Tab-separated table of C-alpha atoms in Angstrom:
chain	number	residue	atom	x	y	z
M	1	MET	CA	5.793	16.663	12.590
M	2	PRO	CA	9.025	17.221	14.514
M	3	SER	CA	11.578	14.463	14.362
M	4	ASP	CA	11.824	14.319	18.158
M	5	PRO	CA	9.199	14.888	20.867
M	6	ALA	CA	8.922	18.363	22.338
M	7	ARG	CA	10.922	18.550	25.528
M	8	PRO	CA	10.044	20.528	28.691
M	9	SER	CA	13.433	22.222	28.395
M	10	ASP	CA	12.400	23.657	25.027
M	11	PRO	CA	9.526	26.084	25.760
M	12	GLY	CA	9.081	26.845	22.080
M	13	GLY	CA	8.158	23.233	21.327
M	14	THR	CA	6.532	21.996	24.514
M	15	ILE	CA	3.230	20.144	24.193
M	16	PRO	CA	1.373	20.626	27.502
M	17	LEU	CA	0.709	17.527	29.567
M	18	GLY	CA	-2.926	16.549	29.302
M	19	SER	CA	-3.064	17.372	25.590
M	20	ARG	CA	-4.589	14.925	23.139
M	21	VAL	CA	-1.758	13.701	20.935
M	22	VAL	CA	-0.759	11.195	18.315
M	23	LEU	CA	2.524	9.420	19.082
M	24	ARG	CA	4.398	7.608	16.323
M	25	TYR	CA	7.211	5.327	17.476
M	26	ARG	CA	9.556	2.618	16.177
M	27	LEU	CA	8.808	-1.011	16.975
M	28	PRO	CA	11.522	-3.526	17.928
M	29	ALA	CA	13.008	-5.762	15.272
M	30	GLY	CA	10.838	-8.715	14.305
M	31	TYR	CA	7.527	-6.859	13.896
M	32	SER	CA	5.784	-6.978	10.512
M	33	HIS	CA	5.961	-3.158	10.276
M	34	PRO	CA	8.685	-0.782	11.495
M	35	MET	CA	6.524	1.711	13.419
M	36	THR	CA	3.041	2.341	14.805
M	37	ASP	CA	0.829	5.148	16.105
M	38	VAL	CA	-1.126	5.606	19.314
M	39	ILE	CA	-3.635	8.338	20.096
M	40	GLY	CA	-4.438	9.487	23.607
M	41	GLU	CA	-3.639	11.890	26.421
M	42	LEU	CA	-0.038	12.979	26.973
M	43	VAL	CA	0.872	11.974	30.529
M	44	ALA	CA	4.652	12.471	30.618
M	45	LEU	CA	7.594	13.581	28.475
M	46	GLU	CA	10.463	12.561	30.746
M	47	PRO	CA	12.190	10.220	31.326
M	48	ALA	CA	9.934	8.481	28.777
M	49	VAL	CA	7.021	9.633	26.643
M	50	VAL	CA	3.806	8.244	28.122
M	51	VAL	CA	0.370	8.361	26.476
M	52	ARG	CA	-2.879	7.158	28.048
M	53	THR	CA	-5.312	5.713	25.489
M	54	GLU	CA	-9.108	5.970	25.693
M	55	THR	CA	-9.139	2.423	27.101
M	56	ARG	CA	-6.937	3.699	29.987
M	57	GLN	CA	-3.888	1.761	28.745
M	58	LEU	CA	-0.558	3.501	29.357
M	59	VAL	CA	1.855	3.357	26.423
M	60	GLN	CA	5.430	4.189	27.442
M	61	VAL	CA	8.069	4.842	24.781
M	62	ALA	CA	11.770	5.601	25.153
M	63	PRO	CA	12.703	9.005	23.646
M	64	ASP	CA	15.062	7.469	21.074
M	65	SER	CA	12.171	5.347	19.696
M	66	VAL	CA	9.875	8.331	19.134
M	67	VAL	CA	9.438	9.291	15.476
M	68	ALA	CA	6.890	12.066	15.965
M	69	LEU	CA	4.618	13.569	18.591
M	70	LYS	CA	1.849	15.912	17.500
M	71	ALA	CA	-0.935	17.654	19.396
M	72	LEU	CA	-4.460	16.986	18.162
M	73	ALA	CA	-7.697	18.825	18.644
M	74	ALA	CA	-9.331	17.981	21.939
M	75	ARG	CA	-11.675	14.987	21.923
M	76	PRO	CA	-15.255	16.127	21.409
M	77	ILE	CA	-17.230	16.197	24.645
M	78	ARG	CA	-20.393	14.106	24.520
M	79	THR	CA	-23.698	15.531	25.706
M	80	ARG	CA	-24.028	12.804	28.334
M	81	GLU	CA	-20.618	13.800	29.724
M	82	ILE	CA	-21.799	17.408	30.122
M	83	ARG	CA	-24.895	16.270	31.965
M	84	ALA	CA	-22.906	13.898	34.210
M	85	LEU	CA	-20.418	16.579	35.223
M	86	GLU	CA	-23.215	19.082	35.896
M	87	VAL	CA	-24.970	16.530	38.124
M	88	ALA	CA	-21.789	16.235	40.205
M	89	ALA	CA	-21.365	20.029	40.264
M	90	ALA	CA	-24.974	20.561	41.346
M	91	ALA	CA	-24.400	18.195	44.259
M	92	GLY	CA	-21.264	20.138	45.169
M	93	TRP	CA	-23.141	23.466	45.464
M	94	PRO	CA	-26.812	22.509	46.042
M	95	GLY	CA	-28.131	25.511	47.950
M	96	LEU	CA	-30.546	24.896	50.818
M	97	GLU	CA	-33.558	23.427	48.980
M	98	LEU	CA	-33.799	21.067	46.007
M	99	GLN	CA	-36.805	19.941	43.978
M	100	TRP	CA	-37.395	18.385	40.557
M	101	VAL	CA	-39.972	20.069	38.326
M	102	ASP	CA	-40.520	19.076	34.672
M	103	GLY	CA	-36.981	17.675	34.299
M	104	TRP	CA	-35.381	20.731	35.887
M	105	LEU	CA	-33.493	20.603	39.178
M	106	LEU	CA	-34.616	23.671	41.136
M	107	ARG	CA	-32.368	25.076	43.874
M	108	ALA	CA	-32.929	27.825	46.393
M	109	GLY	CA	-30.301	29.245	48.715
M	110	ALA	CA	-31.675	32.469	50.219
M	111	GLY	CA	-30.454	34.392	47.181
M	112	PHE	CA	-26.745	33.666	47.801
M	113	THR	CA	-25.015	32.969	44.452
M	114	SER	CA	-26.694	32.321	41.128
M	115	ARG	CA	-25.795	28.616	41.126
M	116	ALA	CA	-27.612	27.984	44.417
M	117	ASN	CA	-30.690	29.896	43.219
M	118	SER	CA	-31.381	28.611	39.737
M	119	ALA	CA	-32.931	25.778	37.756
M	120	ILE	CA	-30.759	23.463	35.669
M	121	PRO	CA	-31.964	20.922	33.046
M	122	LEU	CA	-30.543	17.692	34.438
M	123	GLY	CA	-33.449	15.348	33.740
M	124	GLU	CA	-32.949	12.317	31.511
M	125	PRO	CA	-33.074	13.032	27.764
M	126	GLY	CA	-36.633	13.602	26.651
M	127	THR	CA	-37.886	14.595	30.112
M	128	VAL	CA	-36.772	18.247	30.187
M	129	ALA	CA	-39.733	20.532	29.473
M	130	ASP	CA	-39.403	23.754	27.485
M	131	PRO	CA	-39.524	26.804	29.812
M	132	ALA	CA	-40.920	28.824	26.909
M	133	ASP	CA	-44.137	26.819	27.350
M	134	PRO	CA	-46.392	29.092	29.472
M	135	GLU	CA	-47.481	26.240	31.766
M	136	VAL	CA	-43.913	25.073	32.376
M	137	ARG	CA	-42.750	28.631	32.903
M	138	ALA	CA	-45.551	29.213	35.416
M	139	ARG	CA	-44.621	26.118	37.430
M	140	LEU	CA	-40.932	27.034	37.521
M	141	ALA	CA	-41.577	30.703	38.288
M	142	GLY	CA	-44.113	29.846	40.976
M	143	TRP	CA	-41.636	27.667	42.873
M	144	PHE	CA	-39.052	30.454	42.969
M	145	ALA	CA	-41.649	33.147	43.709
M	146	ASP	CA	-42.768	31.193	46.793
M	147	ARG	CA	-39.205	31.684	48.057
M	148	GLY	CA	-38.959	35.341	47.110
M	149	LEU	CA	-36.658	34.635	44.161
M	150	PRO	CA	-36.752	35.384	40.427
M	151	LEU	CA	-36.818	32.574	37.889
M	152	ARG	CA	-33.217	32.051	36.805
M	153	LEU	CA	-32.071	29.220	34.537
M	154	LEU	CA	-28.586	27.753	34.247
M	155	ILE	CA	-28.248	26.526	30.651
M	156	PRO	CA	-25.239	24.292	29.889
M	157	ASP	CA	-24.207	23.580	26.320
M	158	ARG	CA	-26.607	21.228	24.514
M	159	LEU	CA	-28.778	20.399	27.546
M	160	ALA	CA	-31.481	22.980	26.754
M	161	ARG	CA	-32.140	26.005	24.563
M	162	ILE	CA	-32.202	29.553	25.878
M	163	PRO	CA	-35.809	30.804	25.531
M	164	ALA	CA	-36.145	33.590	22.980
M	165	GLY	CA	-36.087	37.024	24.566
M	166	TRP	CA	-34.704	35.928	27.954
M	167	PRO	CA	-31.717	38.089	29.042
M	168	SER	CA	-28.491	36.132	29.523
M	169	GLY	CA	-25.299	36.863	31.429
M	170	GLU	CA	-21.617	36.230	30.784
M	171	GLU	CA	-20.576	32.812	29.555
M	172	MET	CA	-18.982	30.569	32.169
M	173	GLN	CA	-16.325	28.030	31.210
M	174	VAL	CA	-16.295	24.635	32.895
M	175	MET	CA	-12.790	23.175	32.868
M	176	ALA	CA	-11.984	19.575	33.725
M	177	ALA	CA	-8.970	17.370	34.382
M	178	ASP	CA	-8.097	13.741	34.931
M	179	LEU	CA	-6.319	13.754	38.296
M	180	ASP	CA	-3.762	11.285	36.967
M	181	SER	CA	-2.558	14.092	34.679
M	182	VAL	CA	-2.462	16.883	37.272
M	183	PRO	CA	0.906	17.658	38.948
M	184	LEU	CA	-0.135	17.350	42.593
M	185	PRO	CA	2.142	18.462	45.457
M	186	GLU	CA	4.311	15.824	47.103
M	187	GLY	CA	5.067	15.808	50.803
M	188	PRO	CA	3.871	18.303	53.422
M	189	THR	CA	2.469	21.681	52.367
M	190	PRO	CA	1.347	24.740	54.363
M	191	VAL	CA	-2.252	24.133	53.249
M	192	ILE	CA	-4.613	23.245	56.103
M	193	VAL	CA	-7.840	21.495	55.058
M	194	SER	CA	-10.814	21.263	57.421
M	195	SER	CA	-14.352	19.944	57.009
M	196	THR	CA	-15.987	23.284	57.823
M	197	PRO	CA	-15.043	26.917	57.149
M	198	ASP	CA	-13.532	28.140	60.421
M	199	PRO	CA	-13.478	31.848	61.419
M	200	ASP	CA	-10.028	32.320	59.838
M	201	TRP	CA	-11.246	30.937	56.507
M	202	LEU	CA	-14.398	33.055	56.603
M	203	SER	CA	-12.400	36.207	57.334
M	204	ARG	CA	-10.907	35.996	53.821
M	205	TYR	CA	-13.995	34.909	51.866
M	206	ARG	CA	-15.829	37.804	50.178
M	207	GLY	CA	-14.535	40.356	52.637
M	208	GLY	CA	-15.355	38.343	55.737
M	209	THR	CA	-18.999	39.405	56.193
M	210	LEU	CA	-21.475	36.645	55.362
M	211	PRO	CA	-25.038	36.322	56.672
M	212	GLU	CA	-25.960	33.032	58.308
M	213	ASP	CA	-27.909	31.725	55.282
M	214	ALA	CA	-24.891	32.343	53.054
M	215	ARG	CA	-22.689	30.365	55.437
M	216	ARG	CA	-25.189	27.511	55.263
M	217	VAL	CA	-25.020	27.540	51.450
M	218	LEU	CA	-21.225	27.518	51.595
M	219	GLY	CA	-21.281	24.479	53.881
M	220	ALA	CA	-23.907	22.496	51.969
M	221	VAL	CA	-23.220	19.406	49.870
M	222	ALA	CA	-25.493	16.655	48.542
M	223	ARG	CA	-24.165	13.108	48.987
M	224	GLY	CA	-20.560	14.223	49.161
M	225	VAL	CA	-17.808	15.631	51.338
M	226	LEU	CA	-16.354	19.130	51.662
M	227	GLY	CA	-12.854	20.406	52.366
M	228	PHE	CA	-11.964	24.026	53.140
M	229	GLY	CA	-8.300	24.784	52.507
M	230	ARG	CA	-6.304	27.781	53.697
M	231	ILE	CA	-2.740	29.033	53.808
M	232	GLY	CA	-1.828	31.249	56.730
M	233	THR	CA	-0.984	31.428	60.401
M	234	PRO	CA	-3.839	30.226	62.656
M	235	GLY	CA	-5.677	33.117	64.241
M	236	THR	CA	-5.009	35.474	61.333
M	237	GLU	CA	-6.654	36.186	58.001
M	238	PRO	CA	-5.337	33.572	55.525
M	239	VAL	CA	-3.393	34.655	52.452
M	240	ALA	CA	-5.256	32.076	50.343
M	241	ILE	CA	-8.411	29.983	50.686
M	242	GLY	CA	-10.419	27.512	48.609
M	243	ARG	CA	-13.324	25.079	48.862
M	244	ALA	CA	-13.363	21.541	47.455
M	245	ALA	CA	-16.431	19.313	47.056
M	246	VAL	CA	-16.154	15.603	46.268
M	247	THR	CA	-19.324	14.216	44.664
M	248	ASP	CA	-20.354	11.447	42.283
M	249	ALA	CA	-21.601	11.626	38.698
M	250	PRO	CA	-24.128	9.153	37.243
M	251	ASP	CA	-21.500	7.771	34.840
M	252	GLY	CA	-19.440	6.431	37.745
M	253	ARG	CA	-16.821	9.165	37.870
M	254	ARG	CA	-16.053	10.794	41.215
M	255	TRP	CA	-15.303	14.490	40.909
M	256	VAL	CA	-13.621	17.084	43.088
M	257	GLY	CA	-14.788	20.604	42.297
M	258	LEU	CA	-12.920	23.750	43.293
M	259	THR	CA	-14.845	26.873	44.259
M	260	ALA	CA	-14.359	29.974	46.431
M	261	VAL	CA	-10.646	30.223	45.567
M	262	GLU	CA	-9.254	33.557	46.770
M	263	VAL	CA	-5.693	34.829	47.175
M	264	ALA	CA	-4.881	38.099	48.951
M	265	PRO	CA	-4.067	40.743	46.293
M	266	GLU	CA	-0.601	41.414	47.704
M	267	HIS	CA	0.273	37.696	47.479
M	268	ARG	CA	-0.924	36.972	43.943
M	269	ARG	CA	1.369	35.707	41.177
M	270	ASN	CA	3.626	34.030	43.740
M	271	GLY	CA	2.400	30.463	43.183
M	272	LEU	CA	0.070	30.349	46.200
M	273	GLY	CA	-3.018	29.738	44.072
M	274	THR	CA	-1.346	26.818	42.327
M	275	LEU	CA	-0.152	25.355	45.642
M	276	LEU	CA	-3.567	25.740	47.267
M	277	CYS	CA	-5.476	24.224	44.339
M	278	GLY	CA	-2.998	21.375	43.968
M	279	SER	CA	-3.280	20.559	47.665
M	280	LEU	CA	-7.089	20.567	47.538
M	281	LEU	CA	-7.036	18.309	44.485
M	282	ARG	CA	-4.698	15.936	46.327
M	283	TRP	CA	-7.128	16.008	49.269
M	284	GLY	CA	-9.947	15.125	46.852
M	285	ARG	CA	-8.003	12.272	45.307
M	286	GLY	CA	-7.470	10.915	48.813
M	287	ARG	CA	-11.273	10.719	49.082
M	288	GLY	CA	-11.698	8.774	45.891
M	289	ALA	CA	-11.933	11.537	43.286
M	290	THR	CA	-10.641	10.595	39.842
M	291	HIS	CA	-11.449	13.841	38.017
M	292	ALA	CA	-11.627	17.552	38.824
M	293	TYR	CA	-13.601	20.552	37.594
M	294	VAL	CA	-13.702	24.307	38.036
M	295	GLN	CA	-16.156	26.958	36.809
M	296	VAL	CA	-14.544	30.170	35.583
M	297	ALA	CA	-15.978	33.323	34.029
M	298	ASP	CA	-14.979	33.356	30.371
M	299	GLY	CA	-13.298	36.752	30.806
M	300	ASN	CA	-11.191	35.697	33.806
M	301	THR	CA	-8.046	34.997	31.819
M	302	ALA	CA	-5.769	34.846	34.871
M	303	ALA	CA	-7.778	32.069	36.521
M	304	ARG	CA	-8.114	30.152	33.278
M	305	ALA	CA	-4.341	30.323	32.769
M	306	LEU	CA	-3.740	28.998	36.293
M	307	TYR	CA	-6.000	26.006	35.716
M	308	HIS	CA	-4.530	25.325	32.282
M	309	GLU	CA	-1.113	25.132	33.951
M	310	LEU	CA	-2.516	22.561	36.376
M	311	GLY	CA	-3.661	20.385	33.465
M	312	PHE	CA	-7.308	21.434	33.119
M	313	VAL	CA	-8.872	21.636	29.658
M	314	ASP	CA	-12.058	23.316	28.470
M	315	HIS	CA	-15.030	20.967	28.888
M	316	HIS	CA	-18.196	22.977	28.174
M	317	ARG	CA	-19.853	26.335	28.831
M	318	TYR	CA	-23.039	27.562	30.440
M	319	ARG	CA	-24.998	30.791	30.851
M	320	TYR	CA	-27.481	32.135	33.372
M	321	VAL	CA	-30.670	33.487	31.881
M	322	THR	CA	-33.452	35.280	33.743
M	323	GLU	CA	-37.163	35.383	33.156
M	324	PRO	CA	-38.091	38.606	31.365
M	325	VAL	CA	-40.415	41.022	33.109
M	326	GLY	CA	-43.925	40.666	31.763
M	327	PRO	CA	-46.950	38.384	31.740
M	328	LEU	CA	-46.664	34.631	31.398
M	329	ALA	CA	-47.476	34.451	27.722
């Protein structure tokens, strides 16, 4: 361990805020032992070292009392935490129709986006049926077929098994953050947040040509609130846009999820994405959110780096799998 905590001014030794750490520090005279340890999340390095424990206690230590500060492996994510976050995320992008079948939450959204047109295993433990069972598969497939859609499953880590022989797509990484550890903007910013996607916002999203059903999916939320942020002069195509959904998880956490983040190619790598996302997270915190999540393709290294800089850490992964062509057997 280093003899002094890593300082932000020393890039070679910096421990990122939000990391899980062990902090060893000297106790004042009179204690039965000269020093003690605390394990938790690194909240600050200056002017004091601050660590938040799992009981939410903040331990603040003066730099000259620090003996050692070491990063630890991230705390293992519990299965119930994965399910809780996915419940909040499903509410944030629910499509146009929802129905429970055999422990699976089925969503249809006129074919716009995989998330809004897939089934996800969010039933209580022990209630999620195996889609490899021909009868279960028939019920799931029939619901989607009635809406002109293929049977597509969204399989998060540990919530269900991918049926043998079902084709799967690229892994998606869900990243999460405690908003108390995210550096949010202070004071006014050029980000305008509205409750609906106005024509300016829509002109940037996916090339600016969306059918009406797709716009309805974009503006849908289940038991939550939406914010559409943009940077740009009113009446013109924005240089950056993003969507935020504030929804609740069954474990009591209130989440703000970021989706539809786009920055004009000629304005990338200038900090606009960080400013936009930070402003939307601040908007979410103002509506009661305590935690944040994003869903990023595993191969999108640029986006993952941006969110890591904001204080997000890897939470869990998921894949889309599609029903193979052939008889229900």
